[in-house]
């Protein structure tokens, strides 16, 4: 019997359609100070910090699936992962999370590549490592954002590290755009340092050059412990300093554990009338129960340490890191009840878009001795230049300008050669392949680095 080709065609069409349906998660992007789904509905983060193992929790598909069942029960729509291995295969976990409508915010750094508050720097080694993580996770539609750092500044005297964080964001944004990736939001996750607020926050979003602004700002805040209130907890001050902020802002960690059990009442404020017009939700710290005692679930009682633990690969630092998740009671159900009642509608993109032209940038904070020790007019320690950087460049970097003029014009050519890239940049296609250009560009960065060092 001969299979009729139309039915074959129909079958394969149906198959590919179904595959598409399964794989596609509506992408998240930022407009003005908010996140939106593709359909124009505002996206509020109900997230969980998820780092079962130090290296990479997104490579064990079966474990991801077991955890996703409980995350969905909790009402989570996002996870935050601090460390990943860019060379590993994440497709199984990422698809499982996408199928559950759960988005990833991933940190680009590792313990070896992170920007340090003490002797801060941002160099080509770090940049290459950050690029590798972006290269890997830009493949997935449910990657909702990346962090260029987590709590780089931890003290009121740490301000000098801020330009390096912002430089990393600048370079990753240019890299993202030159590779023709979708505009995955690039942000920073800040420690809650009262003395630096609102300077740090404003510094990250004040530049007239959009390349030199974060796409979102996030705060790790543990101010609200147990029974408290919007005013007493200090959230009122967080709100004061964030109202009118030009980019999305959210809690990248929250969930004080000083008062037990945890009741997560702060969620009511974050998703309520006082804050939800400004804040895009929160991520609760953290999924796994371990020494720090913040867990929402556990995989078993604390395991024996010492030699026995060393032979059991599922145990690390005295805690089992794999298996069937068991809710920590009553914390898990407390959070579940909180989230179940909190569903702000936000604003529709079609309505919001009309108001974005009224958004104004905060003033770049001026330098104060013993306080915000950053000169607002100093150039960022960036590694690559975009066309918009020339206006903001100082003489010190003249050698960089010469080198990067070549790089950026080639970059534009390669960007416009990608059909996906819809920027209105009127440069022709030189025929240089994107990858070829990237190699040339990395070489150039290396050269520039050497020249800069030599000078
Ligand atoms: C838009 O998409 C999101 C995510 O799939 C969904 O939750 C929401 O209900 C949709 N909004 C509308 C208006 O269809
Ligand atoms: C960047 O700094 C790290 C130390 O944090 C160092 O190991 C590495 O060699 C540096 N890379 C370059 C290109 O200078
Ligand atoms: C930030 O909040 C503090 C405390 O409420 C307030 O004193 C200060 O004026 C605020 N600054 C800005 C710029 O919002
Ligand atoms: C850079 O400066 C030129 C000349 O002042 C101006 O025409 C151009 O709009 C500026 N570009 C940006 C991105 O500010």
Coordinates of C-alpha atoms and ligand atoms in Angstrom, one line a residue:
X1 CA 0.0 0.0 0.0
X2 CA 1.2 3.4 -0.9
X3 CA 1.0 6.1 1.8
X4 CA -0.6 9.1 0.3
X5 CA 1.8 12.0 0.6
X6 CA -0.8 14.6 1.6
X7 CA -1.6 12.6 4.7
X8 CA 2.1 12.2 5.4
X9 CA 2.5 15.9 5.1
X10 CA -0.5 16.5 7.3
X11 CA 0.9 14.1 9.9
X12 CA 4.3 15.7 9.9
X13 CA 2.7 19.2 10.0
X14 CA 0.6 18.2 13.0
X15 CA 3.7 16.7 14.6
X16 CA 5.8 19.8 14.2
X17 CA 2.9 21.9 15.3
X18 CA 2.6 19.9 18.4
X19 CA 6.3 20.0 19.1
X20 CA 6.2 23.8 18.7
X21 CA 3.3 24.0 21.1
X22 CA 5.1 22.0 23.7
X23 CA 8.4 23.8 23.3
X24 CA 7.1 27.3 23.1
X25 CA 6.9 29.3 26.3
X26 CA 5.7 32.8 25.8
X27 CA 8.8 35.0 26.2
X28 CA 9.2 37.6 28.8
X29 CA 10.5 41.1 28.0
X30 CA 10.8 44.4 29.7
X31 CA 9.0 47.6 28.6
X32 CA 9.6 50.6 30.7
X33 CA 9.5 49.6 34.4
X34 CA 7.6 46.3 33.9
X35 CA 7.9 42.8 32.6
X36 CA 5.4 41.5 30.1
X37 CA 4.4 38.2 28.5
X38 CA 4.2 38.2 24.7
X39 CA 0.5 38.6 24.9
X40 CA 0.8 41.9 26.7
X41 CA -0.1 40.7 30.1
X42 CA 2.1 42.0 32.9
X43 CA 4.4 39.3 34.4
X44 CA 4.8 39.3 38.2
X45 CA 7.5 37.0 39.5
X46 CA 6.6 34.4 42.1
X47 CA 10.0 32.8 42.3
X48 CA 12.1 30.4 44.3
X49 CA 15.8 30.3 44.7
X50 CA 16.9 26.9 43.4
X51 CA 20.4 25.7 43.9
X52 CA 20.3 22.1 45.1
X53 CA 24.0 21.5 44.4
X54 CA 26.8 24.1 44.1
X55 CA 27.6 23.6 40.5
X56 CA 24.4 23.3 38.5
X57 CA 20.9 22.1 39.5
X58 CA 19.6 22.2 35.9
X59 CA 21.2 19.1 34.5
X60 CA 19.2 16.4 36.3
X61 CA 16.0 16.3 34.4
X62 CA 14.3 13.7 36.6
X63 CA 15.1 15.8 39.7
X64 CA 13.8 18.9 38.0
X65 CA 10.6 17.2 37.2
X66 CA 10.1 16.0 40.8
X67 CA 10.6 19.5 42.1
X68 CA 8.4 21.1 39.4
X69 CA 5.4 19.2 40.7
X70 CA 5.8 20.8 44.1
X71 CA 6.7 24.2 42.7
X72 CA 3.5 24.2 40.6
X73 CA 1.6 23.3 43.7
X74 CA 3.2 26.3 45.5
X75 CA 2.2 28.6 42.6
X76 CA 5.7 29.4 41.5
X77 CA 6.3 30.8 38.0
X78 CA 10.1 31.4 38.2
X79 CA 13.3 30.1 39.7
X80 CA 16.6 31.8 40.3
X81 CA 19.7 29.7 39.8
X82 CA 23.0 31.1 41.1
X83 CA 25.6 28.9 39.4
X84 CA 25.5 26.8 36.3
X85 CA 27.9 25.0 34.0
X86 CA 27.6 26.5 30.6
X87 CA 28.9 23.3 28.9
X88 CA 26.3 21.0 30.4
X89 CA 23.1 20.0 28.7
X90 CA 20.2 21.9 30.2
X91 CA 17.5 21.0 27.6
X92 CA 15.7 18.5 29.8
X93 CA 15.2 20.7 32.8
X94 CA 14.5 23.8 30.8
X95 CA 11.8 22.1 28.8
X96 CA 10.2 20.7 32.0
X97 CA 10.2 24.1 33.5
X98 CA 8.8 25.7 30.4
X99 CA 6.0 23.1 30.2
X100 CA 5.1 24.2 33.8
X101 CA 5.2 27.9 32.9
X102 CA 8.2 28.4 35.1
X103 CA 10.9 31.0 34.0
X104 CA 14.6 31.1 34.8
X105 CA 16.6 34.0 36.1
X106 CA 20.2 32.9 36.0
X107 CA 23.4 34.4 37.4
X108 CA 26.2 34.6 34.8
X109 CA 29.0 34.4 37.3
X110 CA 30.6 31.6 39.3
X111 CA 32.7 31.7 42.5
X112 CA 35.7 32.0 40.1
X113 CA 34.4 34.7 37.8
X114 CA 32.3 37.0 40.0
X115 CA 33.2 40.6 40.4
X116 CA 34.7 41.1 43.9
X117 CA 34.0 44.1 46.2
X118 CA 37.7 43.9 47.3
X119 CA 39.9 45.0 44.4
X120 CA 37.1 45.0 41.9
X121 CA 37.8 44.4 38.3
X122 CA 36.0 43.3 35.1
X123 CA 38.3 41.6 32.6
X124 CA 38.2 39.5 29.5
X125 CA 38.3 36.2 31.4
X126 CA 35.2 37.1 33.3
X127 CA 33.5 38.4 30.2
X128 CA 34.2 35.2 28.3
X129 CA 32.7 33.2 31.1
X130 CA 29.6 35.3 31.3
X131 CA 29.2 35.0 27.5
X132 CA 29.3 31.3 27.7
X133 CA 26.4 31.2 30.1
X134 CA 24.4 33.6 28.0
X135 CA 25.2 31.5 24.9
X136 CA 23.8 28.5 26.6
X137 CA 20.6 29.9 28.1
X138 CA 19.5 32.3 25.4
X139 CA 18.5 29.1 23.6
X140 CA 15.5 28.7 25.9
X141 CA 12.4 30.8 25.6
X142 CA 11.8 30.5 29.3
X143 CA 15.0 32.3 30.2
X144 CA 13.5 35.5 31.6
X145 CA 16.6 37.3 32.7
X146 CA 20.3 37.1 33.7
X147 CA 22.2 38.6 36.6
X148 CA 25.7 40.1 36.2
X149 CA 26.2 39.8 39.9
X150 CA 24.8 38.9 43.2
X151 CA 25.6 41.1 46.2
X152 CA 28.9 42.3 44.9
X153 CA 28.6 45.3 47.2
X154 CA 28.0 44.0 50.7
X155 CA 29.0 47.0 52.8
X156 CA 28.4 50.8 52.8
X157 CA 32.1 51.2 51.8
X158 CA 31.7 49.0 48.7
X159 CA 30.5 51.6 46.3
X160 CA 33.7 51.6 44.2
X161 CA 32.7 48.2 42.9
X162 CA 29.5 49.5 41.3
X163 CA 31.0 50.7 38.0
X164 CA 32.4 47.2 37.4
X165 CA 29.0 45.7 37.8
X166 CA 27.5 48.2 35.5
X167 CA 30.4 47.7 33.0
X168 CA 29.6 44.0 33.0
X169 CA 26.0 44.7 32.3
X170 CA 26.9 47.1 29.5
X171 CA 29.2 44.6 27.8
X172 CA 26.8 41.7 28.1
X173 CA 24.0 43.8 26.6
X174 CA 26.2 44.7 23.6
X175 CA 27.3 41.1 23.2
X176 CA 23.7 39.9 23.4
X177 CA 22.7 42.4 20.7
X178 CA 25.6 41.8 18.4
X179 CA 25.0 38.1 18.5
X180 CA 21.4 38.8 17.5
X181 CA 20.0 37.1 20.6
X182 CA 16.6 38.2 21.8
X183 CA 16.7 41.0 24.3
X184 CA 17.0 38.9 27.4
X185 CA 16.9 41.3 30.3
X186 CA 20.2 41.9 32.0
X187 CA 20.1 42.9 35.7
X188 CA 21.8 42.9 39.1
X189 CA 20.9 41.4 42.4
X190 CA 21.8 43.8 45.2
X191 CA 22.3 43.3 48.9
X192 CA 20.1 45.5 51.0
X193 CA 22.4 48.2 52.2
X194 CA 20.5 51.1 53.8
X195 CA 23.5 53.5 53.5
X196 CA 23.8 53.0 49.8
X197 CA 20.1 53.3 49.0
X198 CA 18.9 54.9 46.8
X199 CA 22.3 55.7 45.3
X200 CA 23.2 52.3 44.1
X201 CA 19.8 51.7 42.7
X202 CA 19.7 55.0 40.9
X203 CA 23.3 54.7 39.6
X204 CA 22.3 51.5 37.8
X205 CA 19.5 53.1 35.9
X206 CA 20.5 56.8 35.4
X207 CA 22.7 56.8 32.3
X208 CA 21.4 58.7 29.3
X209 CA 23.0 55.9 27.3
X210 CA 20.6 52.9 27.4
X211 CA 23.5 50.5 27.0
X212 CA 24.9 51.7 30.3
X213 CA 21.7 51.1 32.2
X214 CA 20.6 47.8 33.7
X215 CA 17.4 46.2 32.2
X216 CA 16.2 45.5 35.7
X217 CA 17.3 45.9 39.3
X218 CA 16.7 43.4 42.0
X219 CA 17.1 43.5 45.8
X220 CA 17.8 40.7 48.3
X221 CA 15.9 42.0 51.3
X222 CA 15.2 40.3 54.6
X223 CA 13.7 43.3 56.4
X224 CA 10.3 41.8 57.1
X225 CA 10.5 39.1 59.8
X226 CA 7.4 37.4 61.1
X227 CA 4.5 39.5 62.1
X228 CA 5.4 42.9 60.9
X229 CA 3.9 45.6 58.6
X230 CA 4.5 47.6 55.5
X231 CA 5.6 50.5 57.7
X232 CA 7.4 48.7 60.6
X233 CA 9.4 46.4 58.3
X234 CA 10.9 49.2 56.4
X235 CA 9.2 48.2 53.1
X236 CA 7.7 51.7 53.1
X237 CA 11.2 53.1 52.6
X238 CA 12.0 50.6 49.9
X239 CA 8.8 51.7 48.1
X240 CA 9.7 55.4 48.6
X241 CA 13.0 54.9 46.9
X242 CA 11.7 52.8 44.1
X243 CA 8.6 54.7 43.1
X244 CA 9.1 56.3 39.7
X245 CA 12.1 53.9 39.0
X246 CA 12.6 53.7 35.2
X247 CA 13.3 49.9 35.0
X248 CA 11.7 46.9 36.5
X249 CA 12.6 46.2 40.1
X250 CA 11.8 43.1 42.2
X251 CA 12.9 41.1 45.3
X252 CA 15.5 38.6 44.1
X253 CA 15.6 37.1 47.6
X254 CA 13.2 37.5 50.5
X255 CA 11.9 35.4 53.4
X256 CA 13.5 36.3 56.7
X257 CA 13.7 33.1 58.9
X258 CA 14.3 34.8 62.3
X259 CA 10.7 34.3 63.4
X260 CA 9.5 30.7 63.0
X261 CA 7.5 29.4 61.4
X262 CA 7.8 31.6 58.3
X263 CA 4.5 33.1 57.4
X264 CA 5.6 35.2 54.3
X265 CA 3.3 38.0 55.1
X266 CA 5.5 40.4 53.2
X267 CA 4.2 38.8 50.0
X268 CA 0.9 40.5 50.7
X269 CA 2.6 43.9 50.7
X270 CA 4.7 43.2 47.6
X271 CA 1.8 42.0 45.5
X272 CA -0.7 44.4 47.1
X273 CA -1.8 47.9 46.4
X274 CA 1.1 49.6 48.1
X275 CA 3.9 48.0 46.1
X276 CA 2.6 46.1 43.0
X277 CA 2.4 49.2 40.9
X278 CA 6.2 49.5 41.3
X279 CA 7.6 46.1 42.1
X280 CA 7.4 43.1 39.8
X281 CA 7.2 40.4 42.5
X282 CA 9.6 38.4 44.6
X283 CA 11.7 35.3 44.8
X284 CA 11.7 33.4 48.1
X285 CA 14.9 32.1 49.5
X286 CA 15.2 29.0 49.1
X287 CA 14.0 25.7 47.8
X288 CA 16.2 23.1 49.6
X289 CA 16.5 22.8 53.3
X290 CA 20.2 23.0 54.3
X291 CA 22.4 24.4 57.1
X292 CA 21.1 28.0 56.7
X293 CA 17.6 26.8 57.5
X294 CA 15.7 28.6 54.7
X295 CA 14.3 25.5 53.0
X296 CA 10.8 25.1 51.7
X297 CA 11.3 21.4 51.0
X298 CA 13.7 18.7 52.1
X299 CA 14.9 15.5 50.6
X300 CA 15.3 13.7 53.9
X301 CA 16.6 14.3 57.4
X302 CA 20.0 15.8 57.8
X303 CA 22.5 13.2 56.7
X304 CA 25.6 12.1 58.5
X305 CA 28.7 14.0 57.6
X306 CA 32.3 12.9 57.4
X307 CA 33.6 10.0 55.5
X308 CA 30.2 8.4 55.1
X309 CA 28.9 11.6 53.4
X310 CA 31.9 11.7 51.1
X311 CA 31.0 8.3 49.5
X312 CA 27.3 9.3 49.1
X313 CA 27.2 11.6 46.1
X314 CA 23.6 12.7 47.0
X315 CA 24.8 14.2 50.3
X316 CA 26.7 17.5 50.5
X317 CA 27.4 19.5 53.6
X318 CA 25.2 17.2 55.6
X319 CA 22.1 17.5 53.5
X320 CA 20.6 15.2 50.9
X321 CA 20.3 17.0 47.6
X322 CA 18.1 14.8 45.5
X323 CA 15.0 12.7 45.8
X324 CA 11.4 13.3 46.5
X325 CA 10.8 16.8 47.8
X326 CA 8.9 16.8 51.1
X327 CA 7.4 20.2 52.1
X328 CA 8.9 21.8 55.2
X329 CA 5.8 22.3 57.4
X330 CA 4.1 24.7 57.8
X331 CA 6.4 27.1 55.8
X332 CA 5.6 25.5 52.5
X333 CA 1.8 25.7 52.9
X334 CA 2.1 29.2 54.4
X335 CA 3.7 30.4 51.3
X336 CA 1.3 28.5 49.1
X337 CA -1.7 30.1 50.9
X338 CA -0.1 33.6 50.6
X339 CA 0.5 33.3 46.8
X340 CA -2.9 31.7 46.2
X341 CA -4.6 34.9 47.2
X342 CA -2.2 37.3 45.5
X343 CA -2.7 37.8 41.8
X344 CA -2.3 41.5 40.8
X345 CA -3.5 42.1 37.3
X346 CA -1.0 44.9 36.7
X347 CA -1.4 46.9 33.6
X348 CA -1.9 45.8 30.0
X349 CA 1.0 46.5 27.7
X350 CA -1.3 48.3 25.3
X351 CA -2.2 50.8 28.0
X352 CA 1.2 51.0 29.6
X353 CA 3.0 51.6 26.4
X354 CA 1.3 55.0 26.0
X355 CA 2.7 56.2 29.3
X356 CA 6.3 55.1 28.9
X357 CA 7.4 58.3 27.2
X358 CA 6.7 60.0 30.6
X359 CA 9.2 57.9 32.4
X360 CA 12.2 60.0 33.5
X361 CA 15.6 58.8 34.6
X362 CA 16.8 59.4 38.1
X363 CA 19.7 61.8 38.5
X364 CA 23.0 60.0 38.6
X365 CA 24.0 60.2 42.3
X366 CA 26.9 62.6 43.0
X367 CA 29.9 61.4 44.8
X368 CA 30.0 62.0 48.6
X369 CA 33.1 61.5 50.7
X370 CA 32.6 58.4 53.0
X371 CA 29.3 57.7 51.3
X372 CA 28.6 57.0 47.6
X373 CA 32.2 57.1 46.5
X374 CA 31.6 57.0 42.8
X375 CA 32.2 59.9 40.4
X376 CA 29.1 60.0 38.2
X377 CA 31.0 61.4 35.2
X378 CA 33.8 58.8 35.2
X379 CA 33.7 56.4 32.3
X380 CA 32.7 52.8 33.0
X381 CA 35.5 50.2 32.9
X382 CA 33.9 48.5 29.9
X383 CA 35.6 46.1 27.6
X384 CA 33.8 46.8 24.3
X385 CA 32.3 49.9 22.8
X386 CA 29.0 50.5 21.0
X387 CA 28.2 53.4 18.8
X388 CA 26.5 55.1 21.7
X389 CA 29.5 55.0 23.9
X390 CA 31.5 57.5 21.9
X391 CA 29.6 60.4 23.2
X392 CA 30.4 59.4 26.7
X393 CA 34.0 58.4 26.3
X394 CA 36.8 60.2 28.0
X395 CA 40.3 60.9 26.5
X396 CA 41.9 58.3 28.8
X397 CA 40.4 55.6 26.5
X398 CA 41.6 56.9 23.2
X399 CA 43.4 53.7 22.3
X400 CA 40.3 51.8 23.0
X401 CA 38.2 54.0 20.7
X402 CA 40.5 53.4 17.7
X403 CA 40.3 49.6 18.2
X404 CA 36.6 49.5 18.9
X405 CA 35.6 51.7 16.0
X406 CA 36.5 48.8 13.8
X407 CA 34.9 46.3 16.1
X408 CA 31.6 48.2 16.4
X409 CA 31.1 48.9 12.7
X410 CA 31.8 45.2 11.9
X411 CA 29.4 44.4 14.8
X412 CA 26.6 46.4 13.2
X413 CA 27.2 44.7 9.9
X414 CA 27.0 41.3 11.4
X415 CA 24.0 42.3 13.4
X416 CA 22.1 43.6 10.4
X417 CA 23.0 40.4 8.5
X418 CA 20.7 38.5 10.9
X419 CA 17.1 38.6 9.8
X420 CA 16.0 38.4 13.4
X421 CA 17.7 41.6 14.3
X422 CA 15.3 44.5 13.4
X423 CA 17.4 47.5 14.5
X424 CA 17.2 50.4 12.1
X425 CA 20.9 50.4 11.6
X426 CA 21.7 51.3 8.0
X427 CA 24.8 49.4 7.4
X428 CA 25.1 46.8 4.6
X429 CA 25.9 43.2 5.0
X430 CA 29.6 42.7 4.6
X431 CA 29.1 39.0 4.3
X432 CA 31.2 38.4 7.5
X433 CA 29.6 35.5 9.4
X434 CA 28.6 36.2 12.9
X435 CA 31.0 33.6 14.3
X436 CA 33.9 34.8 12.2
X437 CA 33.3 38.3 13.4
X438 CA 33.1 37.1 17.0
X439 CA 36.5 35.5 16.8
X440 CA 38.0 38.6 15.3
X441 CA 36.3 40.7 17.9
X442 CA 37.6 38.5 20.8
X443 CA 41.0 38.8 19.3
X444 CA 40.6 42.5 19.2
X445 CA 39.5 42.6 22.8
X446 CA 42.6 40.6 23.7
X447 CA 44.8 43.0 21.8
X448 CA 43.2 46.0 23.3
X449 CA 43.7 44.5 26.7
X450 CA 47.3 44.0 26.0
X451 CA 47.8 47.5 24.7
X452 CA 45.9 49.0 27.7
X453 CA 48.0 47.0 30.1
X454 CA 51.2 48.0 28.3
X455 CA 50.2 51.7 28.6
Ligands
LIG1 C1 -1.1 35.8 28.6 O1 -0.2 34.8 28.8 C2 -0.1 34.4 30.1 C3 1.0 33.3 30.2 O2 0.7 32.2 29.3 C4 -1.4 33.9 30.7 O3 -1.2 33.6 32.1 C5 -2.4 35.1 30.6 O4 -3.6 34.7 31.0 C6 -2.5 35.5 29.1 N1 -3.3 36.8 29.1 C7 -4.3 36.9 28.3 C8 -5.0 38.2 28.3 O5 -4.7 36.0 27.5
LIG2 C1 41.0 38.4 35.2 O1 41.1 38.3 36.6 C2 41.2 37.0 37.1 C3 41.3 37.1 38.6 O2 40.0 37.5 39.1 C4 42.5 36.4 36.6 O3 42.7 35.1 37.1 C5 42.5 36.4 35.1 O4 43.8 36.0 34.7 C6 42.3 37.8 34.6 N1 42.2 37.8 33.2 C7 42.8 38.7 32.4 C8 42.6 38.5 30.9 O5 43.5 39.6 32.9
LIG3 C1 14.7 57.1 50.1 O1 14.1 56.7 51.3 C2 14.6 57.4 52.4 C3 13.9 56.8 53.6 O2 12.5 56.8 53.5 C4 14.2 58.9 52.3 O3 14.7 59.6 53.4 C5 14.8 59.5 51.0 O4 14.4 60.8 50.8 C6 14.4 58.6 49.8 N1 15.2 59.1 48.7 C7 14.7 59.1 47.4 C8 15.5 59.7 46.4 O5 13.6 58.5 47.2
LIG4 C1 26.2 61.9 20.1 O1 26.6 63.2 19.9 C2 26.1 63.7 18.6 C3 26.7 65.1 18.4 O2 26.6 65.9 19.6 C4 24.6 63.7 18.6 O3 24.1 64.2 17.3 C5 24.1 62.3 18.8 O4 22.7 62.3 18.8 C6 24.7 61.7 20.1 N1 24.3 60.3 20.2 C7 23.8 59.9 21.3 C8 23.4 58.4 21.3 O5 23.6 60.5 22.3

